[in-house]
CSV table of C-alpha atoms in Angstrom, one decimal:
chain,number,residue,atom,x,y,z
A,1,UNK,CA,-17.4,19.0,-23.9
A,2,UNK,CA,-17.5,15.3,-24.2
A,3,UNK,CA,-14.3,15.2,-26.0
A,4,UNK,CA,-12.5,16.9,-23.5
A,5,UNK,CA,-13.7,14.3,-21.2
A,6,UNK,CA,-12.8,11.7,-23.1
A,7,UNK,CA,-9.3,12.7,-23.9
A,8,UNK,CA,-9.0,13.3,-20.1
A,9,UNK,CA,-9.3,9.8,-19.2
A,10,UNK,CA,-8.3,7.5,-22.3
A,11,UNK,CA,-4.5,7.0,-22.7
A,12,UNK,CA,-2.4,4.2,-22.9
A,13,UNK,CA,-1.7,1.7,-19.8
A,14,UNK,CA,1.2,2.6,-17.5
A,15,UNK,CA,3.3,-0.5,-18.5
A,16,UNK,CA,4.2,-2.5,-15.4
A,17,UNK,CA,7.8,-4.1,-14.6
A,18,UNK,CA,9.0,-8.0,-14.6
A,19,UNK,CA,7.0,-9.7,-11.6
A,20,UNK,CA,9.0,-9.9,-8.2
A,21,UNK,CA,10.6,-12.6,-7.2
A,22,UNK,CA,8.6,-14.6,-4.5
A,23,UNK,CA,9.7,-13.5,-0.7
A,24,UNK,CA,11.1,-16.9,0.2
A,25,UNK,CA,13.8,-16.8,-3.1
A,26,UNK,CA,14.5,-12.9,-2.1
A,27,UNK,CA,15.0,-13.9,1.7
A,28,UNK,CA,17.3,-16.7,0.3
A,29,UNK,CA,19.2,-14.4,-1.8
A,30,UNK,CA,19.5,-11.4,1.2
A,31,UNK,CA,20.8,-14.3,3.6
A,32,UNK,CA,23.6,-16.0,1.2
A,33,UNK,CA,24.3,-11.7,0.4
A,34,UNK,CA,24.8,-10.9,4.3
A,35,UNK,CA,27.2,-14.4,4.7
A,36,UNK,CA,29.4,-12.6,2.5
A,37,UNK,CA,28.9,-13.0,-1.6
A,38,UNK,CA,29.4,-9.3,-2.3
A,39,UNK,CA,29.2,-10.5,-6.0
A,40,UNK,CA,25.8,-11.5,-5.2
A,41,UNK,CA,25.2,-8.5,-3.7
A,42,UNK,CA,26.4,-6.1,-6.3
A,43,UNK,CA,24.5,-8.2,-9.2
A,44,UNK,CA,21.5,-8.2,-6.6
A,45,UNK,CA,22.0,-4.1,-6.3
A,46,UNK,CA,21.9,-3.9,-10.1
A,47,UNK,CA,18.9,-5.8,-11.1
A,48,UNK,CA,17.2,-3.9,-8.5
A,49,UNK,CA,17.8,-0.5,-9.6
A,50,UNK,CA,14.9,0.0,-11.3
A,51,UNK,CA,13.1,-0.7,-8.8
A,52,UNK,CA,14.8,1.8,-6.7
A,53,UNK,CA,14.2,4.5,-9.0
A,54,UNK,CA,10.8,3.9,-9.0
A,55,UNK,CA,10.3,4.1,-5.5
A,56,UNK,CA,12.4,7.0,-5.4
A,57,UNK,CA,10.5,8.7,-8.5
A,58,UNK,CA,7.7,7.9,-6.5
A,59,UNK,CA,8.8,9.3,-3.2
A,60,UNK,CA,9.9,12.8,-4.9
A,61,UNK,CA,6.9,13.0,-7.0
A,62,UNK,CA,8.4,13.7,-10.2
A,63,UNK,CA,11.0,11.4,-13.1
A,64,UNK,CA,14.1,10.6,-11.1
A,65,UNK,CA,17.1,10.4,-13.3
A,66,UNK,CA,19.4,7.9,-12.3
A,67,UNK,CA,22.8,9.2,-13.7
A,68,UNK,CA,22.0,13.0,-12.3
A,69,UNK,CA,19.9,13.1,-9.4
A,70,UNK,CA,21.2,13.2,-6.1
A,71,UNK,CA,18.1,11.7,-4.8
A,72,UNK,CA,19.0,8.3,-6.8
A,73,UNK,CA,22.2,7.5,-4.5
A,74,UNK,CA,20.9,8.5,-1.7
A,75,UNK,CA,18.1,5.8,-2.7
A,76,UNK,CA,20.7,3.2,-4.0
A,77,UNK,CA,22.9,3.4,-0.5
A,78,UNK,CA,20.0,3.2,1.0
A,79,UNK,CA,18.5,-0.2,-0.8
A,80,UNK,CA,22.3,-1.7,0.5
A,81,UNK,CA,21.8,-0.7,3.7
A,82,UNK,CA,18.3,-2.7,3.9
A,83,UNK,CA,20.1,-5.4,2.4
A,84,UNK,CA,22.5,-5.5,5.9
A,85,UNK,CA,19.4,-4.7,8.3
A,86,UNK,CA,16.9,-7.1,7.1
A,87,UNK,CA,15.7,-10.1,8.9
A,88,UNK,CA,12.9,-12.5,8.0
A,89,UNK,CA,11.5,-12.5,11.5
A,90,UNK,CA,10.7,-8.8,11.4
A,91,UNK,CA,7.9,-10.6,9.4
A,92,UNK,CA,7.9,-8.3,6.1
A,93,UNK,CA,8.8,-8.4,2.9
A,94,UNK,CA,12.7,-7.3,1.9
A,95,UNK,CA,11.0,-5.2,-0.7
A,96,UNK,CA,8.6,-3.7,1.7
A,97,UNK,CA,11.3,-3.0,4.1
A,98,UNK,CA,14.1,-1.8,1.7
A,99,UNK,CA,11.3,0.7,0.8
A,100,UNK,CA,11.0,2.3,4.1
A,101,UNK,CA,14.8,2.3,4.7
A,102,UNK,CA,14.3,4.3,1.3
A,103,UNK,CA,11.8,7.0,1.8
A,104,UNK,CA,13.5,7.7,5.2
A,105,UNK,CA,16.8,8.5,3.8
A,106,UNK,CA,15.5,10.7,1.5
A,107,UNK,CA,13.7,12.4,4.1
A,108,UNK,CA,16.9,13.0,5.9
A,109,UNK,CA,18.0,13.9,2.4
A,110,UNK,CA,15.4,16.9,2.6
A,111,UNK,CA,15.7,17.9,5.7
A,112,UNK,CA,19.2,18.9,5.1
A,113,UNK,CA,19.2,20.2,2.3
A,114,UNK,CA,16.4,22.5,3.4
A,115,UNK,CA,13.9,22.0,1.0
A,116,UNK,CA,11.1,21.6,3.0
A,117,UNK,CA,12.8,23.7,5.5
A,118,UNK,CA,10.4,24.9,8.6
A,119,UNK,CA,8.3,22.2,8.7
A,120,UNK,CA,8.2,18.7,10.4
A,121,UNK,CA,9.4,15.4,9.0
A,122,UNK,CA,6.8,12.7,7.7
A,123,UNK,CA,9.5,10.3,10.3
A,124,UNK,CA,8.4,12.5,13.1
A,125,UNK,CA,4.6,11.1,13.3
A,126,UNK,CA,5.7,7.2,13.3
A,127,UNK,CA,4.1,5.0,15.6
A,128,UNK,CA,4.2,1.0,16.1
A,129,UNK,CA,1.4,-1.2,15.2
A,130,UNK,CA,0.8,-4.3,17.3
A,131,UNK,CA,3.2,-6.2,15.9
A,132,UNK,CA,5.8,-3.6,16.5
A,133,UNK,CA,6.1,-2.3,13.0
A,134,UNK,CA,7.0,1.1,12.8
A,135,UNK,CA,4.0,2.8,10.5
A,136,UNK,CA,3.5,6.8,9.8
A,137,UNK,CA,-0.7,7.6,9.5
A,138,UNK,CA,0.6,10.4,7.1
A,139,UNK,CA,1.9,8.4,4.6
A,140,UNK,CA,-0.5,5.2,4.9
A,141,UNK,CA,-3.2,8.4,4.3
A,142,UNK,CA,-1.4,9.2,1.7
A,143,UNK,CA,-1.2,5.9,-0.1
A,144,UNK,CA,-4.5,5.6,0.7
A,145,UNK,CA,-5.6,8.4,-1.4
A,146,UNK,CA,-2.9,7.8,-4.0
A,147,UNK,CA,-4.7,4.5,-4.8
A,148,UNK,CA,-8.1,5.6,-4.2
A,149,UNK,CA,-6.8,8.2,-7.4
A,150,UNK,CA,-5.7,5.6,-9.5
A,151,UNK,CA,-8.7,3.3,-8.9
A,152,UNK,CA,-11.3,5.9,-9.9
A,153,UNK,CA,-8.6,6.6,-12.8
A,154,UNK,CA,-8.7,3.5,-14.2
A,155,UNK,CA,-12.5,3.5,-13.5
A,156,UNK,CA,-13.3,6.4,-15.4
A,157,UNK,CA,-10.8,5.1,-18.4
A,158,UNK,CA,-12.7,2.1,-18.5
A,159,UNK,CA,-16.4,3.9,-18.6
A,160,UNK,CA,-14.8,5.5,-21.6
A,161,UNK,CA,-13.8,2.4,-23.6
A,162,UNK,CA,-16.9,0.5,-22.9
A,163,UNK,CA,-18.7,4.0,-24.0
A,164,UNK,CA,-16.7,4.4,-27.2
A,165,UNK,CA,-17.4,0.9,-28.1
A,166,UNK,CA,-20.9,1.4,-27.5
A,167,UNK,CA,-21.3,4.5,-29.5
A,168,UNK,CA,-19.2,2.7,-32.5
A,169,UNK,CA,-22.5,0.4,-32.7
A,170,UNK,CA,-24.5,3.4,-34.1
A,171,UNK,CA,-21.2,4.5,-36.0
A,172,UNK,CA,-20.8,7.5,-34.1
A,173,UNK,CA,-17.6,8.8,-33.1
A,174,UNK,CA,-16.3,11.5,-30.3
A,175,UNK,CA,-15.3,13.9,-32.8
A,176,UNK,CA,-18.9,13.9,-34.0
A,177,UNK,CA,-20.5,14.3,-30.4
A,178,UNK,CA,-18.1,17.3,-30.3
A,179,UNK,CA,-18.9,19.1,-33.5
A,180,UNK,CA,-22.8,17.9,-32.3
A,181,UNK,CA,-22.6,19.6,-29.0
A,182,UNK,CA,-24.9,22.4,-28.2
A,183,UNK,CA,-23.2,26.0,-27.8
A,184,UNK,CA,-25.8,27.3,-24.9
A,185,UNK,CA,-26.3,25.7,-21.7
A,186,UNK,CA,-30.5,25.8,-22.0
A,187,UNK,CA,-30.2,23.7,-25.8
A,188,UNK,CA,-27.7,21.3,-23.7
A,189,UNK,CA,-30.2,21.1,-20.6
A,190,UNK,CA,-33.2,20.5,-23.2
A,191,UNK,CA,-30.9,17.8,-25.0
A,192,UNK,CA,-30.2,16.1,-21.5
A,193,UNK,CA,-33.9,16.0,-21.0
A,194,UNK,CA,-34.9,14.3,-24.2
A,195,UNK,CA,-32.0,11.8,-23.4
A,196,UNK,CA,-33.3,11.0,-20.5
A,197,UNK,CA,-36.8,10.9,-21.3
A,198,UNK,CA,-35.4,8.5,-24.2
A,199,UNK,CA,-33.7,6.4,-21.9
A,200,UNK,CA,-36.6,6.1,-19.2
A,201,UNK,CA,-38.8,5.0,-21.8
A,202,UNK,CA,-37.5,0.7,-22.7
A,203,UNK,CA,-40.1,0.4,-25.4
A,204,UNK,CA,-38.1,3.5,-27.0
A,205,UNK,CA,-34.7,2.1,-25.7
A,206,UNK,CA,-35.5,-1.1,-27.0
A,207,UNK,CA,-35.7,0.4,-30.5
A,208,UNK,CA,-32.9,2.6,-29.7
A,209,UNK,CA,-30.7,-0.5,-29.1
A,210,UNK,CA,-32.1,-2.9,-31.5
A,211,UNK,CA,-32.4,-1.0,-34.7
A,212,UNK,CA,-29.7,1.4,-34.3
A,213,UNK,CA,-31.5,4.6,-34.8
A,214,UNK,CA,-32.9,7.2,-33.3
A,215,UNK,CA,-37.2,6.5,-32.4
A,216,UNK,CA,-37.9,10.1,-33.7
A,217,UNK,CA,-41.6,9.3,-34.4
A,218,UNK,CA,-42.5,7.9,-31.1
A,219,UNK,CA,-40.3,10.5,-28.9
A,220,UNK,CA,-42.3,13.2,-31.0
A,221,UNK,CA,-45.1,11.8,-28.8
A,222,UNK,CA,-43.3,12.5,-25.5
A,223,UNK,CA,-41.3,15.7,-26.2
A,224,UNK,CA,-42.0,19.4,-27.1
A,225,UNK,CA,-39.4,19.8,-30.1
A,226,UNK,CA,-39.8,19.7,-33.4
A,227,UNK,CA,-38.8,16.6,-35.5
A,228,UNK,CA,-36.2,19.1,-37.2
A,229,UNK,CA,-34.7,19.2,-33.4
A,230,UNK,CA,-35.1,15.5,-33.2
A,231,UNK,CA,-33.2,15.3,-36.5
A,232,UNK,CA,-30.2,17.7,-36.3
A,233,UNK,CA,-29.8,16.4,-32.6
A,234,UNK,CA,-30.0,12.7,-33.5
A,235,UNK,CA,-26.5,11.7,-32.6
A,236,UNK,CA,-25.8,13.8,-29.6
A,237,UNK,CA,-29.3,12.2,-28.1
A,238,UNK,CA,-28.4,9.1,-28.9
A,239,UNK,CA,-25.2,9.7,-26.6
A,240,UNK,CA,-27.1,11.1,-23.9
A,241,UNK,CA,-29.6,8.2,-23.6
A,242,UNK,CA,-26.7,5.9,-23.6
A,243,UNK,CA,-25.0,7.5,-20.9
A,244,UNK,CA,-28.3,7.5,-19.4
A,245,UNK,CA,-29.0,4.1,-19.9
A,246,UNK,CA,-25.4,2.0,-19.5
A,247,UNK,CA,-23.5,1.7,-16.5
A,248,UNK,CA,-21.6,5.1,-16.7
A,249,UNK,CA,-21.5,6.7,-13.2
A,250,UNK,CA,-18.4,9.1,-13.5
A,251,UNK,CA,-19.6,10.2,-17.4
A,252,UNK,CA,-23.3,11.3,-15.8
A,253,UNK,CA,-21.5,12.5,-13.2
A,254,UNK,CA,-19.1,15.1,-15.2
A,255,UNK,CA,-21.8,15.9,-17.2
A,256,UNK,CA,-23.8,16.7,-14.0
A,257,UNK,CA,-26.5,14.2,-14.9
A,258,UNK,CA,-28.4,12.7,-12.2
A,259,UNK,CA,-31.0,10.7,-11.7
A,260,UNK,CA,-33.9,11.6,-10.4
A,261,UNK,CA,-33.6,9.2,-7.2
A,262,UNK,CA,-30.1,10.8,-6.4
């Protein structure tokens, strides 16, 4: 069970793409664009695809190819047509605003070619803020939650490093926890106790964490097992108690472990 957890969450970093120019050299660029420099503008358009295919990838919720999907010009004609609407007094970003020419053209996009057919455009529930910024509650809800997603995400990968490293201290590895793992849900619960009565107990933890092995003696004392339990169990206790012990919120949480405050 722990492995499936932990191959959940690890995996590699989404790589991220060449920092954005600062507003003030994009606003200067979109200005000398809209005087005229239509080589600007189609060097501009090119750099910037990318960038467009993210957002539309984004949008649609799935890869966007751009030398096959439709989706991708509609997004690219779209980007040009920000470039000819935008003014820095609307008080945004280009890049901000290019987006939201963006997603509503694909919209459009959908709504004729049926997709979605029956029910009501996203564009439909816009309302101004008080700066007179057009803003749709759907999709702020939506990007709300999207990032709520990826923060827990990136939260839950990073228990899961900071655990890994951890149990490499006592040269214990995930593979091992899963071969370790009790079959029956009442061994499992009686495990879970025994790490938790482990990690309670800082006289015990201290050992735990300072000599790198497993108090069996003195947690004889304070359990009803057998040392032969202690023994065969010694890794996937020592796990628990960590868990227990360290700052691992989402990994007690999966495991339904809570303490007894909560």
């Amino acid at each position: 069970m722990l492995l499936v957890l932990f191959k959940k969450f690890l995996g590699k970093n989404e790589s991220h793409g060449k920092n954005e120019p600062q507003a003030s050299s994009l606003e200067v660029t979109i200005h000398q664009i809209q005087n005229g420099d239509l080589r600007l503008r189609n060097q501009f358009i090119a750099d910037y695809q990318p960038y467009v295919a993210k957002v539309t990838s984004r949008f649609c919720k799935r890869f966007i190819d751009p030398a096959r999907d439709d989706e991708f010009s509609i997004a690219l004609a779209a980007f040009n047509e920000a470039i000819n609407q935008y003014s820095s007094v609307m008080g945004r970003s280009f890049l901000g605003f290019a987006e939201t020419v963006i997603r509503r053209r694909l919209i459009d996009f959908i709504r004729k070619e049926q997709r979605f057919k029956g029910q009501i455009p996203y564009s439909s529930f816009d309302q101004e803020d008080d700066e007179d910024n057009l803003m749709n509650p759907i999709e702020v809800h939506q990007a709300i939650e999207a990032y709520e997603k990826q923060k827990g995400l990136e939260e839950r990968r990073s228990e899961i490093i900071d655990f890994n490293r951890c149990l490499s201290d006592f040269d214990i590895s995930f593979s091992e926890l899963t071969d370790a793992s009790p079959k029956h849900d009442d061994s499992r619960q009686m495990l879970f106790g025994i790490g938790r009565t482990l990690a309670q107990d800082s006289e015990l933890m201290r050992t735990l964490l300072t000599k790198r092995q497993l108090p069996i003696k003195e947690l004889l004392e304070q359990v009803q097992v057998s040392r032969k339990t202690l023994e065969r169990n010694r890794k996937y206790i020592i796990a628990i108690a960590l868990i227990f012990n360290g700052p691992y919120p989402y990994l007690r949480d999966y495991l339904h472990i809570r303490d007894e405050e909560s």
